[in-house]
mmCIF file of C-alpha atoms and ligand atoms in Angstrom:
data_model
loop_
_atom_site.group_PDB
_atom_site.id
_atom_site.type_symbol
_atom_site.label_atom_id
_atom_site.label_comp_id
_atom_site.label_asym_id
_atom_site.label_seq_id
_atom_site.Cartn_x
_atom_site.Cartn_y
_atom_site.Cartn_z
ATOM 1 C CA UNK H 1 17.801 -7.107 -13.700
ATOM 2 C CA UNK H 2 21.317 -7.459 -12.612
ATOM 3 C CA UNK H 3 22.073 -10.326 -10.178
ATOM 4 C CA UNK H 4 24.809 -8.371 -8.583
ATOM 5 C CA UNK H 5 22.770 -5.132 -8.049
ATOM 6 C CA UNK H 6 20.119 -7.278 -6.198
ATOM 7 C CA UNK H 7 22.829 -9.018 -3.908
ATOM 8 C CA UNK H 8 24.173 -5.970 -2.825
ATOM 9 C CA UNK H 9 20.741 -4.361 -2.485
ATOM 10 C CA UNK H 10 20.056 -7.149 -0.272
ATOM 11 C CA UNK H 11 22.971 -6.826 1.546
ATOM 12 C CA UNK H 12 22.382 -3.515 2.311
ATOM 13 C CA UNK H 13 18.733 -4.468 3.413
ATOM 14 C CA UNK H 14 20.237 -7.045 5.812
ATOM 15 C CA UNK H 15 22.884 -4.510 7.471
ATOM 16 C CA UNK H 16 19.979 -2.114 7.910
ATOM 17 C CA UNK H 17 18.882 -1.176 11.810
ATOM 18 C CA UNK H 18 16.632 1.394 10.397
ATOM 19 C CA UNK H 19 14.785 1.261 7.049
ATOM 20 C CA UNK H 20 12.582 3.947 5.484
ATOM 21 C CA UNK H 21 10.053 2.937 2.541
ATOM 22 C CA UNK H 22 9.233 6.157 0.539
ATOM 23 C CA UNK H 23 6.120 4.709 -1.923
ATOM 24 C CA UNK H 24 4.814 6.294 -4.754
ATOM 25 C CA UNK H 25 1.761 5.964 -7.206
ATOM 26 C CA UNK H 26 3.876 2.998 -9.086
ATOM 27 C CA UNK H 27 3.607 1.146 -5.692
ATOM 28 C CA UNK H 28 0.088 0.542 -6.458
ATOM 29 C CA UNK H 29 0.047 0.351 -10.642
ATOM 30 C CA UNK H 30 0.260 -3.307 -10.142
ATOM 31 C CA UNK H 31 -2.739 -3.067 -8.345
ATOM 32 C CA UNK H 32 -4.826 -1.286 -10.646
ATOM 33 C CA UNK H 33 -4.576 1.991 -9.589
ATOM 34 C CA UNK H 34 -3.439 4.808 -11.971
ATOM 35 C CA UNK H 35 -0.310 6.636 -11.767
ATOM 36 C CA UNK H 36 0.325 10.334 -12.359
ATOM 37 C CA UNK H 37 2.702 10.660 -14.527
ATOM 38 C CA UNK H 38 3.152 7.872 -16.812
ATOM 39 C CA UNK H 39 2.818 8.785 -20.725
ATOM 40 C CA UNK H 40 -0.312 6.398 -21.582
ATOM 41 C CA UNK H 41 -2.101 5.536 -18.335
ATOM 42 C CA UNK H 42 -1.208 8.413 -16.007
ATOM 43 C CA UNK H 43 -3.887 10.465 -14.246
ATOM 44 C CA UNK H 44 -1.847 13.788 -15.720
ATOM 45 C CA UNK H 45 -1.939 11.835 -19.816
ATOM 46 C CA UNK H 46 -5.989 12.261 -19.146
ATOM 47 C CA UNK H 47 -6.985 15.231 -16.546
ATOM 48 C CA UNK H 48 -5.192 18.330 -16.425
ATOM 49 C CA UNK H 49 -3.892 18.651 -12.852
ATOM 50 C CA UNK H 50 -5.135 22.476 -12.771
ATOM 51 C CA UNK H 51 -8.758 21.506 -13.171
ATOM 52 C CA UNK H 52 -8.905 18.726 -10.115
ATOM 53 C CA UNK H 53 -6.167 19.092 -7.794
ATOM 54 C CA UNK H 54 -5.362 22.788 -6.828
ATOM 55 C CA UNK H 55 -7.995 24.426 -4.343
ATOM 56 C CA UNK H 56 -8.654 26.950 -7.312
ATOM 57 C CA UNK H 57 -9.955 24.233 -9.201
ATOM 58 C CA UNK H 58 -12.234 23.412 -6.116
ATOM 59 C CA UNK H 59 -13.604 26.884 -5.582
ATOM 60 C CA UNK H 60 -14.573 27.375 -9.450
ATOM 61 C CA UNK H 61 -15.814 23.974 -10.083
ATOM 62 C CA UNK H 62 -16.624 21.957 -6.960
ATOM 63 C CA UNK H 63 -18.934 19.674 -8.350
ATOM 64 C CA UNK H 64 -16.305 18.577 -11.169
ATOM 65 C CA UNK H 65 -13.553 18.047 -8.355
ATOM 66 C CA UNK H 66 -15.873 16.082 -6.152
ATOM 67 C CA UNK H 67 -17.182 14.017 -8.526
ATOM 68 C CA UNK H 68 -13.861 12.836 -9.887
ATOM 69 C CA UNK H 69 -12.211 11.748 -6.230
ATOM 70 C CA UNK H 70 -15.763 9.965 -5.495
ATOM 71 C CA UNK H 71 -14.909 7.963 -8.810
ATOM 72 C CA UNK H 72 -11.351 7.732 -7.323
ATOM 73 C CA UNK H 73 -13.206 6.322 -4.306
ATOM 74 C CA UNK H 74 -14.953 3.888 -6.184
ATOM 75 C CA UNK H 75 -12.300 2.409 -8.017
ATOM 76 C CA UNK H 76 -10.099 1.996 -4.922
ATOM 77 C CA UNK H 77 -12.918 0.338 -3.564
ATOM 78 C CA UNK H 78 -12.531 -2.818 -6.144
ATOM 79 C CA UNK H 79 -8.600 -3.100 -6.212
ATOM 80 C CA UNK H 80 -6.415 -4.993 -3.643
ATOM 81 C CA UNK H 81 -2.929 -4.452 -2.388
ATOM 82 C CA UNK H 82 -0.271 -6.562 -4.811
ATOM 83 C CA UNK H 83 2.864 -8.071 -3.629
ATOM 84 C CA UNK H 84 4.624 -5.248 -3.238
ATOM 85 C CA UNK H 85 2.705 -3.900 -0.509
ATOM 86 C CA UNK H 86 2.254 -7.447 1.016
ATOM 87 C CA UNK H 87 6.656 -7.208 0.854
ATOM 88 C CA UNK H 88 7.017 -3.797 3.041
ATOM 89 C CA UNK H 89 4.227 -5.104 5.169
ATOM 90 C CA UNK H 90 5.565 -8.505 6.457
ATOM 91 C CA UNK H 91 9.179 -6.392 6.737
ATOM 92 C CA UNK H 92 8.491 -4.162 8.910
ATOM 93 C CA UNK H 93 6.266 -6.653 11.229
ATOM 94 C CA UNK H 94 9.900 -8.425 11.027
ATOM 95 C CA UNK H 95 11.985 -5.455 11.636
ATOM 96 C CA UNK H 96 10.427 -2.739 14.095
ATOM 97 C CA UNK H 97 12.361 0.094 13.278
ATOM 98 C CA UNK H 98 11.389 0.293 9.656
ATOM 99 C CA UNK H 99 8.999 3.492 8.524
ATOM 100 C CA UNK H 100 6.671 3.692 5.543
ATOM 101 C CA UNK H 101 6.097 7.012 4.559
ATOM 102 C CA UNK H 102 3.755 7.144 1.214
ATOM 103 C CA UNK H 103 2.660 9.678 -1.105
ATOM 104 C CA UNK H 104 -0.222 7.295 -2.065
ATOM 105 C CA UNK H 105 -3.469 8.468 -1.123
ATOM 106 C CA UNK H 106 -4.760 5.412 -1.173
ATOM 107 C CA UNK H 107 -4.765 2.765 2.011
ATOM 108 C CA UNK H 108 -3.412 -0.368 0.235
ATOM 109 C CA UNK H 109 -0.342 -0.170 2.473
ATOM 110 C CA UNK H 110 -2.636 -0.459 5.432
ATOM 111 C CA UNK H 111 -4.666 -3.544 4.030
ATOM 112 C CA UNK H 112 -1.729 -5.496 3.321
ATOM 113 C CA UNK H 113 -0.798 -4.629 7.410
ATOM 114 C CA UNK H 114 1.393 -2.120 7.534
ATOM 115 C CA UNK H 115 0.968 -0.245 10.926
ATOM 116 C CA UNK H 116 1.900 3.775 11.232
ATOM 117 C CA UNK H 117 1.879 4.542 7.949
ATOM 118 C CA UNK H 118 2.831 8.279 7.358
ATOM 119 C CA UNK H 119 0.520 9.930 4.654
ATOM 120 C CA UNK H 120 2.728 12.794 2.937
ATOM 121 C CA UNK H 121 -0.321 14.105 0.700
ATOM 122 C CA UNK H 122 -3.419 12.768 2.765
ATOM 123 C CA UNK H 123 -6.111 10.154 2.141
ATOM 124 C CA UNK H 124 -8.864 9.531 -0.585
ATOM 125 C CA UNK H 125 -11.110 7.879 1.964
ATOM 126 C CA UNK H 126 -11.327 11.029 4.104
ATOM 127 C CA UNK H 127 -12.771 14.267 3.955
ATOM 128 C CA UNK H 128 -12.874 17.793 5.250
ATOM 129 C CA UNK H 129 -14.328 21.252 5.302
ATOM 130 C CA UNK H 130 -12.769 23.272 2.689
ATOM 131 C CA UNK H 131 -13.850 26.767 5.083
ATOM 132 C CA UNK H 132 -13.337 25.915 8.697
ATOM 133 C CA UNK H 133 -11.267 22.460 8.104
ATOM 134 C CA UNK H 134 -13.809 20.491 10.212
ATOM 135 C CA UNK H 135 -13.869 16.495 9.376
ATOM 136 C CA UNK H 136 -17.238 16.150 10.418
ATOM 137 C CA UNK H 137 -19.482 12.801 10.733
ATOM 138 C CA UNK H 138 -17.880 10.594 8.191
ATOM 139 C CA UNK H 139 -19.970 7.809 8.971
ATOM 140 C CA UNK H 140 -22.635 8.047 6.427
ATOM 141 C CA UNK H 141 -20.354 9.520 3.445
ATOM 142 C CA UNK H 142 -21.567 7.848 0.491
ATOM 143 C CA UNK H 143 -19.130 7.450 -2.927
ATOM 144 C CA UNK H 144 -22.177 7.758 -5.003
ATOM 145 C CA UNK H 145 -22.855 11.783 -4.542
ATOM 146 C CA UNK H 146 -22.045 13.893 -7.219
ATOM 147 C CA UNK H 147 -21.468 17.752 -5.536
ATOM 148 C CA UNK H 148 -19.663 17.909 -1.839
ATOM 149 C CA UNK H 149 -21.945 17.544 0.980
ATOM 150 C CA UNK H 150 -22.551 20.573 3.633
ATOM 151 C CA UNK H 151 -20.254 21.109 6.801
ATOM 152 C CA UNK H 152 -22.489 20.377 9.721
ATOM 153 C CA UNK H 153 -20.078 23.191 11.336
ATOM 154 C CA UNK H 154 -20.531 25.971 9.064
ATOM 155 C CA UNK H 155 -22.194 24.787 5.820
ATOM 156 C CA UNK H 156 -18.900 25.199 4.087
ATOM 157 C CA UNK H 157 -18.366 22.295 1.260
ATOM 158 C CA UNK H 158 -16.739 19.320 1.883
ATOM 159 C CA UNK H 159 -13.740 18.623 0.248
ATOM 160 C CA UNK H 160 -11.439 15.324 -0.457
ATOM 161 C CA UNK H 161 -8.599 15.569 2.666
ATOM 162 C CA UNK H 162 -5.942 15.330 -0.318
ATOM 163 C CA UNK H 163 -3.044 17.296 -0.431
ATOM 164 C CA UNK H 164 -3.679 19.392 -3.724
ATOM 165 C CA UNK H 165 -0.696 21.347 -5.664
ATOM 166 C CA UNK H 166 0.034 24.874 -3.533
ATOM 167 C CA UNK H 167 -1.494 23.570 -0.426
ATOM 168 C CA UNK H 168 1.362 22.231 2.975
ATOM 169 C CA UNK H 169 1.967 19.349 3.589
ATOM 170 C CA UNK H 170 0.243 17.609 7.161
ATOM 171 C CA UNK H 171 2.542 19.457 9.517
ATOM 172 C CA UNK H 172 2.706 16.260 11.596
ATOM 173 C CA UNK H 173 3.469 13.575 8.636
ATOM 174 C CA UNK H 174 6.294 15.983 7.296
ATOM 175 C CA UNK H 175 7.881 15.870 10.359
ATOM 176 C CA UNK H 176 7.463 12.223 11.003
ATOM 177 C CA UNK H 177 8.924 11.844 7.358
ATOM 178 C CA UNK H 178 11.520 14.030 7.934
ATOM 179 C CA UNK H 179 12.407 12.743 11.236
ATOM 180 C CA UNK H 180 12.241 9.353 9.303
ATOM 181 C CA UNK H 181 14.699 10.867 6.989
ATOM 182 C CA UNK H 182 17.396 12.265 9.104
ATOM 183 C CA UNK H 183 17.453 8.806 11.366
ATOM 184 C CA UNK H 184 17.258 5.553 8.819
ATOM 185 C CA UNK H 185 20.464 4.017 7.426
ATOM 186 C CA UNK H 186 18.818 3.181 4.300
ATOM 187 C CA UNK H 187 16.160 3.958 2.081
ATOM 188 C CA UNK H 188 13.917 2.458 -0.639
ATOM 189 C CA UNK H 189 12.500 4.786 -2.931
ATOM 190 C CA UNK H 190 9.760 2.381 -4.227
ATOM 191 C CA UNK H 191 7.345 3.915 -7.880
ATOM 192 C CA UNK H 192 7.863 7.471 -7.613
ATOM 193 C CA UNK H 193 9.012 9.696 -10.321
ATOM 194 C CA UNK H 194 10.816 11.830 -7.758
ATOM 195 C CA UNK H 195 8.910 15.016 -9.253
ATOM 196 C CA UNK H 196 6.718 16.387 -6.671
ATOM 197 C CA UNK H 197 7.978 18.485 -3.649
ATOM 198 C CA UNK H 198 8.844 18.727 -0.405
ATOM 199 C CA UNK H 199 8.367 14.576 -0.671
ATOM 200 C CA UNK H 200 11.240 14.184 -3.601
ATOM 201 C CA UNK H 201 13.390 15.516 -1.087
ATOM 202 C CA UNK H 202 13.967 12.934 1.526
ATOM 203 C CA UNK H 203 15.984 10.984 -0.112
ATOM 204 C CA UNK H 204 18.505 13.596 -0.242
ATOM 205 C CA UNK H 205 18.095 14.534 3.568
ATOM 206 C CA UNK H 206 18.668 11.021 4.355
ATOM 207 C CA UNK H 207 21.601 10.654 1.866
ATOM 208 C CA UNK H 208 23.053 13.589 3.197
ATOM 209 C CA UNK H 209 22.808 12.512 7.050
ATOM 210 C CA UNK H 210 24.596 9.228 6.116
ATOM 211 C CA UNK H 211 22.073 6.640 4.561
ATOM 212 C CA UNK H 212 22.299 5.023 1.500
ATOM 213 C CA UNK H 213 19.526 5.034 -1.546
ATOM 214 C CA UNK H 214 17.733 2.137 -3.225
ATOM 215 C CA UNK H 215 15.508 2.820 -5.973
ATOM 216 C CA UNK H 216 12.186 0.568 -7.112
ATOM 217 C CA UNK H 217 11.333 1.545 -10.339
ATOM 218 C CA UNK H 218 10.585 0.660 -14.059
ATOM 219 C CA UNK H 219 11.847 3.432 -15.756
ATOM 220 C CA UNK H 220 15.013 6.501 -15.245
ATOM 221 C CA UNK H 221 13.554 8.913 -12.322
ATOM 222 C CA UNK H 222 14.972 12.276 -11.257
ATOM 223 C CA UNK H 223 16.003 10.162 -7.809
ATOM 224 C CA UNK H 224 18.424 7.893 -10.307
ATOM 225 C CA UNK H 225 21.406 9.968 -9.229
ATOM 226 C CA UNK H 226 21.372 10.221 -5.577
ATOM 227 C CA UNK H 227 20.511 6.252 -5.561
ATOM 228 C CA UNK H 228 23.214 4.174 -4.492
ATOM 229 C CA UNK H 229 21.148 1.120 -6.476
ATOM 230 C CA UNK H 230 18.898 1.273 -9.247
ATOM 231 C CA UNK H 231 16.793 -2.092 -9.458
ATOM 232 C CA UNK H 232 14.879 -1.365 -12.819
ATOM 233 C CA UNK H 233 11.622 -3.514 -12.617
ATOM 234 C CA UNK H 234 8.078 -3.617 -11.121
ATOM 235 C CA UNK H 235 7.872 -3.269 -7.275
ATOM 236 C CA UNK H 236 5.517 -6.157 -7.225
ATOM 237 C CA UNK H 237 8.240 -8.107 -8.279
ATOM 238 C CA UNK H 238 11.417 -6.695 -6.871
ATOM 239 C CA UNK H 239 10.274 -5.814 -3.536
ATOM 240 C CA UNK H 240 9.583 -9.320 -2.763
ATOM 241 C CA UNK H 241 12.601 -10.311 -3.733
ATOM 242 C CA UNK H 242 14.715 -8.011 -2.122
ATOM 243 C CA UNK H 243 12.699 -7.421 1.429
ATOM 244 C CA UNK H 244 12.347 -11.449 1.577
ATOM 245 C CA UNK H 245 13.502 -13.213 4.971
ATOM 246 C CA UNK H 246 16.789 -13.985 4.776
ATOM 247 C CA UNK H 247 18.035 -17.630 5.531
ATOM 248 C CA UNK H 248 21.006 -17.665 7.627
ATOM 249 C CA UNK H 249 23.548 -20.154 7.568
ATOM 250 C CA UNK H 250 22.922 -23.645 8.929
ATOM 251 C CA UNK H 251 22.923 -24.203 12.685
ATOM 252 C CA UNK H 252 24.365 -27.731 11.816
HETATM 253 C C1 BJW Q 301 6.773 1.894 -11.563
HETATM 254 C C2 BJW Q 301 5.510 0.667 -11.558
HETATM 255 C C3 BJW Q 301 5.835 -0.653 -10.731
HETATM 256 C C4 BJW Q 301 4.978 2.480 -12.347
HETATM 257 N N1 BJW Q 301 6.122 -0.372 -10.214
HETATM 258 N N2 BJW Q 301 7.437 1.264 -10.165
HETATM 259 C C5 BJW Q 301 5.245 25.833 -9.599
HETATM 260 C C6 BJW Q 301 3.557 26.215 -9.015
HETATM 261 C C7 BJW Q 301 3.248 25.576 -7.760
HETATM 262 C C8 BJW Q 301 3.561 24.541 -7.239
HETATM 263 C C9 BJW Q 301 4.878 24.251 -7.152
HETATM 264 C C10 BJW Q 301 5.999 25.097 -8.318
HETATM 265 N N3 BJW Q 301 7.077 24.134 -8.215
HETATM 266 C C11 BJW Q 301 7.128 23.584 -7.220
HETATM 267 C C12 BJW Q 301 5.753 23.435 -6.432
HETATM 268 C C13 BJW Q 301 5.769 23.033 -5.096
HETATM 269 C C14 BJW Q 301 4.872 21.490 -5.659
HETATM 270 C C15 BJW Q 301 5.731 20.890 -6.517
HETATM 271 O O1 BJW Q 301 6.505 19.514 -6.497
HETATM 272 N N4 BJW Q 301 5.567 20.848 -8.258
HETATM 273 C C16 BJW Q 301 5.917 19.965 -9.108
HETATM 274 C C17 BJW Q 301 5.409 18.775 -9.960
HETATM 275 C C18 BJW Q 301 7.133 20.993 -10.269
HETATM 276 N N5 BJW Q 301 4.220 20.958 -4.640
HETATM 277 C C19 BJW Q 301 3.339 20.721 -3.775
HETATM 278 O O2 BJW Q 301 2.911 22.076 -4.612
HETATM 279 C C20 BJW Q 301 3.413 20.655 -2.578
HETATM 280 N N6 BJW Q 301 3.198 21.517 -1.661
HETATM 281 C C21 BJW Q 301 3.851 22.415 -1.533
HETATM 282 O O3 BJW Q 301 5.085 22.585 -1.999
HETATM 283 O O4 BJW Q 301 3.706 23.242 -0.106
HETATM 284 C C22 BJW Q 301 4.696 24.367 0.072
HETATM 285 C C23 BJW Q 301 4.033 25.877 -0.678
HETATM 286 C C24 BJW Q 301 3.075 26.209 -0.579
HETATM 287 C C25 BJW Q 301 2.501 27.464 -1.230
HETATM 288 C C26 BJW Q 301 3.026 27.536 -2.166
HETATM 289 C C27 BJW Q 301 4.608 27.141 -2.362
HETATM 290 C C28 BJW Q 301 5.110 26.000 -2.072
HETATM 291 C C29 BJW Q 301 2.282 19.513 -2.584
HETATM 292 C C30 BJW Q 301 2.134 18.976 -3.369
HETATM 293 C C31 BJW Q 301 0.562 18.054 -3.565
HETATM 294 C C32 BJW Q 301 0.459 16.726 -4.410
HETATM 295 N N7 BJW Q 301 -0.068 16.497 -5.072
HETATM 296 C C33 BJW Q 301 -0.667 15.051 -5.541
HETATM 297 C C34 BJW Q 301 -2.356 14.900 -5.727
HETATM 298 C C35 BJW Q 301 -2.678 14.494 -4.555
HETATM 299 C C36 BJW Q 301 -3.945 14.194 -4.251
HETATM 300 C C37 BJW Q 301 -4.617 13.302 -5.755
HETATM 301 O O5 BJW Q 301 -4.272 12.098 -5.766
HETATM 302 O O6 BJW Q 301 -5.378 13.414 -6.433
HETATM 303 O O7 BJW Q 301 0.224 13.854 -5.187
HETATM 304 S S1 BJW Q 301 -0.177 15.216 -7.303
HETATM 305 C C38 BJW Q 301 0.872 14.007 -7.512
HETATM 306 O O8 BJW Q 301 2.328 13.505 -7.468
HETATM 307 C C39 BJW Q 301 -0.077 13.015 -6.603
HETATM 308 C C40 BJW Q 301 1.377 11.959 -5.876
HETATM 309 O O9 BJW Q 301 1.352 12.377 -4.233
HETATM 310 C C41 BJW Q 301 2.192 13.227 -6.653
HETATM 311 C C42 BJW Q 301 3.436 11.924 -6.819
HETATM 312 O O10 BJW Q 301 3.838 11.306 -7.657
HETATM 313 P P1 BJW Q 301 4.730 9.838 -7.914
HETATM 314 O O11 BJW Q 301 3.619 9.176 -6.331
HETATM 315 O O12 BJW Q 301 5.802 9.820 -7.727
HETATM 316 O O13 BJW Q 301 3.641 9.290 -9.345
HETATM 317 P P2 BJW Q 301 4.184 9.677 -10.789
HETATM 318 O O14 BJW Q 301 3.027 9.145 -11.650
HETATM 319 O O15 BJW Q 301 5.036 10.752 -11.041
HETATM 320 O O16 BJW Q 301 5.685 8.337 -11.161
HETATM 321 C C43 BJW Q 301 5.052 6.950 -10.507
HETATM 322 C C44 BJW Q 301 6.663 6.472 -11.019
HETATM 323 O O17 BJW Q 301 6.069 5.230 -10.798
HETATM 324 C C45 BJW Q 301 7.073 6.525 -12.231
HETATM 325 O O18 BJW Q 301 8.603 7.097 -12.183
HETATM 326 C C46 BJW Q 301 7.131 5.020 -13.161
HETATM 327 O O19 BJW Q 301 8.455 5.143 -13.868
HETATM 328 C C47 BJW Q 301 6.675 4.680 -11.819
HETATM 329 N N8 BJW Q 301 6.390 3.179 -12.237
HETATM 330 N N9 BJW Q 301 4.151 1.400 -12.392
HETATM 331 C C48 BJW Q 301 7.157 0.520 -10.205
HETATM 332 N N10 BJW Q 301 4.750 -1.335 -11.216
HETATM 333 ZN ZN1 ZN Q 302 -17.063 23.970 7.671
#
C-alpha cells in the first residue's frame, strides 16, 4: 500500500477532533469469524439468507434458525480479538471523542477493550421472545440446546437478538449512530461491503455534514466512491499503523 496514502490518512486521524469507526464483518475476519459476502468463505456463499436471517425463516423453521445461531455462538466462544480490534480500543482510550459503531453481532470490540460500542445489528449473545419481545432470564442460556427455549412471560419462542432482513434497527443504536455520523469530522469504515442499509448510509451522512472518510478494506466496495482515502489491506494490519500513537517532535 502506498506510503503517501497512509501518511495522508494518518494526518487526517491526527487532526480529527471527533472520530467515528464503522466496522463490518471484515474487521473480525482475521479472528476467524466468517464474513457474509466474501465469495468462497462468506456465510451467504454457503447458506441462503432467506432461510436463516429473516423473521419468515424463523416462523417456518425455528429449530433450523436457532441451531444455526447456536453453532455461531459456539464458534464465537473460541475466537479472540485481532490487532485491528485492539488498535481501535487503544485509540478510544486515548481519544474520548471516538465512537465505535459496528454492524457485527460479535463482541470482539468489547473484548479488546472498547467501551460504549453501538451495535446496529444486535448481539449474538442475547435472545428475546419472538412473540412478546421479553428478554427473560438469560443466565442459564446454553449454547448447546438445538431448539429455541420458551419465553417465561408468554411461552412464545426465544430468538437471537440480531437484526434480520426486513426488521428495523434498534432505535437507540440507530439514533446514536446517526448523531455520531452528523457530529464527527472523520469516519473510518473498516471491513464492510457497504451493501446493507441503513448502516451503509452512515458514511454519506457524515460526508454530507463535512466529515472526511477513510476506508480500510482488502477489496473494492460500494463505499470506494465516497471515501477520500481508500487503504487497501487487512484491517488487522492497517488499523494498528493508522491509529498508532503519533510521536510528537522532540522536546529538546
Ligand atoms: C476485510 C477483511 C479484512 C474481508 N480486512 N476487510 C429488498 C428486500 C428486503 C429488504 C431490502 C431490500 N432492499 C433493501 C433492503 C433493506 C435491507 C438491505 O439493505 N438489503 C440489501 C442487502 C439490499 N436492509 C434491511 O432489511 C435492514 N432493515 C431495514 O432496512 O429496516 C427498514 C425496513 C423495514 C421493513 C421493510 C423495509 C425496510 C436490516 C438489515 C439487517 C442485516 N442483518 C445481517 C445479519 C445479522 C444477523 C446475523 O449475523 O446473522 O447483518 S445481514 C449481514 O450484512 C449482517 C451484517 O452486519 C451486514 C453487513 O455486512 P458487512 O459487515 O458489510 O459484511 P460483508 O460480508 O458484506 O462484507 C465484508 C467486507 O469485509 C468485504 O468488503 C470484504 O472485502 C471485507 N474484508 N476480510 C478488511 N481482513
Ligand atoms: Zn414472550
